[in-house]
mmCIF file of N, CA and C in Angstrom:
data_model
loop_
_atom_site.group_PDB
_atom_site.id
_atom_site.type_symbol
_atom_site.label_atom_id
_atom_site.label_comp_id
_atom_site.label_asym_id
_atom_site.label_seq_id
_atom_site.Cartn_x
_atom_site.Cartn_y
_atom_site.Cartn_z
ATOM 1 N N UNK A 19 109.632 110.195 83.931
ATOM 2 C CA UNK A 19 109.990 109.259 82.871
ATOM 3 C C UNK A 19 111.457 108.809 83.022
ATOM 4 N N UNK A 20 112.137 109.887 83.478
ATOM 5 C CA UNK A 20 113.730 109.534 82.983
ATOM 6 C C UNK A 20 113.585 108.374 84.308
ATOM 7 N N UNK A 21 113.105 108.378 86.023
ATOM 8 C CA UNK A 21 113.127 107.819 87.102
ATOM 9 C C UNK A 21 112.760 106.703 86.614
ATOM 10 N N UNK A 22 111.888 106.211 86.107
ATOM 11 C CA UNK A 22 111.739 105.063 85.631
ATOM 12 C C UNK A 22 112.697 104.398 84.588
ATOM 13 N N UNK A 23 112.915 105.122 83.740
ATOM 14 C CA UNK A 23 114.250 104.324 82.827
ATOM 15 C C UNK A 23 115.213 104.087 83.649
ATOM 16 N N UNK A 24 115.355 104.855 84.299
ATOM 17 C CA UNK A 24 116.574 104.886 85.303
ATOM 18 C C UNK A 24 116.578 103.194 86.224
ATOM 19 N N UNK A 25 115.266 103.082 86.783
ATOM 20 C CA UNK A 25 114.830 101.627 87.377
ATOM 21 C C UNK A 25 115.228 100.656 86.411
ATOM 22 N N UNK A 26 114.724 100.891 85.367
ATOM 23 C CA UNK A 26 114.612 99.772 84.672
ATOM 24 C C UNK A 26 116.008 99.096 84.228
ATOM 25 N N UNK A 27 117.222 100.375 84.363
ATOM 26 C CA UNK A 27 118.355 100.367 83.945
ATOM 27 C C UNK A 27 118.965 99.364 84.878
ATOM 28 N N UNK A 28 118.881 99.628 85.887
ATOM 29 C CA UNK A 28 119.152 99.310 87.049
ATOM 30 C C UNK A 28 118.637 97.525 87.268
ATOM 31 N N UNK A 29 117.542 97.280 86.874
ATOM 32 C CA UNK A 29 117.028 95.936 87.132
ATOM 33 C C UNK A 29 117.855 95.010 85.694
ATOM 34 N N UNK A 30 118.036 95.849 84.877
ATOM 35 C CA UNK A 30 118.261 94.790 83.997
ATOM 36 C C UNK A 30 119.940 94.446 84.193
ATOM 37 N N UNK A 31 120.755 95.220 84.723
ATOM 38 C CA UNK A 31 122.179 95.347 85.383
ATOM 39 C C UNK A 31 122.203 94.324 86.505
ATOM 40 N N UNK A 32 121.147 94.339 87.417
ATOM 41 C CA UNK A 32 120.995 93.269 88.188
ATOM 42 C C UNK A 32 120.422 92.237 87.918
ATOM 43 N N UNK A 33 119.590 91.916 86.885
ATOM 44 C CA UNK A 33 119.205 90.572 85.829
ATOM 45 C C UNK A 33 120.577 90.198 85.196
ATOM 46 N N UNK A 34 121.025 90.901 84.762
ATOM 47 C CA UNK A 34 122.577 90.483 83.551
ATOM 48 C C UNK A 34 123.627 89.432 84.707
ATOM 49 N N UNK A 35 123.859 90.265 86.066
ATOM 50 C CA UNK A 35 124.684 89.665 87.000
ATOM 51 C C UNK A 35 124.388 88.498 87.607
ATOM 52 N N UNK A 36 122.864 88.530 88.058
ATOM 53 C CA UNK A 36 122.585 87.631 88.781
ATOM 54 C C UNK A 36 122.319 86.426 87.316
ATOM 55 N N UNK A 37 122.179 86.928 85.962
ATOM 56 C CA UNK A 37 122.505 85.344 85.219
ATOM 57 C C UNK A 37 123.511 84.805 84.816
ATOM 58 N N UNK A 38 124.579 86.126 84.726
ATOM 59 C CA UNK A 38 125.711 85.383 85.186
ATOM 60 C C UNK A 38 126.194 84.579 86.184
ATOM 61 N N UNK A 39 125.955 84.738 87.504
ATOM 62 C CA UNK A 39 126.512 84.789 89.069
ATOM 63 C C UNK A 39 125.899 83.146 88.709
ATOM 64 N N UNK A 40 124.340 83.196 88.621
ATOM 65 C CA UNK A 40 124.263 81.368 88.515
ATOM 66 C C UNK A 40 124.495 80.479 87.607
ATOM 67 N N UNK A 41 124.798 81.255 86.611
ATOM 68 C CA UNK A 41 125.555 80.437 85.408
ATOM 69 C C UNK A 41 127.047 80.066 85.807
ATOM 70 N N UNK A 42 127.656 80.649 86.543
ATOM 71 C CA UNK A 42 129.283 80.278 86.909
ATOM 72 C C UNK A 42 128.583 78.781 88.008
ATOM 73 N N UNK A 43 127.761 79.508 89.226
ATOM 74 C CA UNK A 43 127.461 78.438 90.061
ATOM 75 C C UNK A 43 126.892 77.394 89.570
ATOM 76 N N UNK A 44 126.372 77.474 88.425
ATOM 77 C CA UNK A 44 126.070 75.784 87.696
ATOM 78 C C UNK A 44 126.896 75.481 86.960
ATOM 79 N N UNK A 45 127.694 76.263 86.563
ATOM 80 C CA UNK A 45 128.995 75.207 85.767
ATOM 81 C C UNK A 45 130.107 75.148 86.898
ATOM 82 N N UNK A 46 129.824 75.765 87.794
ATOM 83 C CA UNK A 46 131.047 75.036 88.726
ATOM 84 C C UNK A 46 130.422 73.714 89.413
ATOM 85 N N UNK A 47 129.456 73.539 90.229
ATOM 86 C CA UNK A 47 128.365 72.362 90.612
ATOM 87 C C UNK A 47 128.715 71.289 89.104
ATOM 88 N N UNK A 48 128.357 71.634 88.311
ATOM 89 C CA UNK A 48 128.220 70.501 87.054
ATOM 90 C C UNK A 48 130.082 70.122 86.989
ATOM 91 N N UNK A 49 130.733 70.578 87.134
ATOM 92 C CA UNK A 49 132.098 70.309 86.773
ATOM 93 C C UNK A 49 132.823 69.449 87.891
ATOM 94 N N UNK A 50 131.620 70.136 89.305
ATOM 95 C CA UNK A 50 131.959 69.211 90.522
ATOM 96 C C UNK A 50 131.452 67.923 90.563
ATOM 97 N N UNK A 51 130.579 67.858 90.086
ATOM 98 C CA UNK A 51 129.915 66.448 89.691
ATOM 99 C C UNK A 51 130.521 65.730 88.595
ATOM 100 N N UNK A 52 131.323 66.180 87.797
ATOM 101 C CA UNK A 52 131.852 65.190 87.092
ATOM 102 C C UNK A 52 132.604 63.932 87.455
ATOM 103 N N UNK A 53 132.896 64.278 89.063
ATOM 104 C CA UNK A 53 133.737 63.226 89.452
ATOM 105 C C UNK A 53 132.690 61.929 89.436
#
């Protein structure tokens, strides 16, 4: 049980980043396009 929380801990740490990581890369793209 705990191995699995443990995963899950883990995926949602790498969900949180990676929606950050493309949220910067679309507001940097969108800010580049403003020109």
């Amino acid at each position: 049980m705990s191995n699995l929380f443990r995963k899950w801990i883990k995926f949602e740490i790498l969900s949180s980043l990676f929606g950050s990581f493309f949220a910067f890369l679309w507001m940097f793209r969108n800010d580049d396009d403003d020109d």
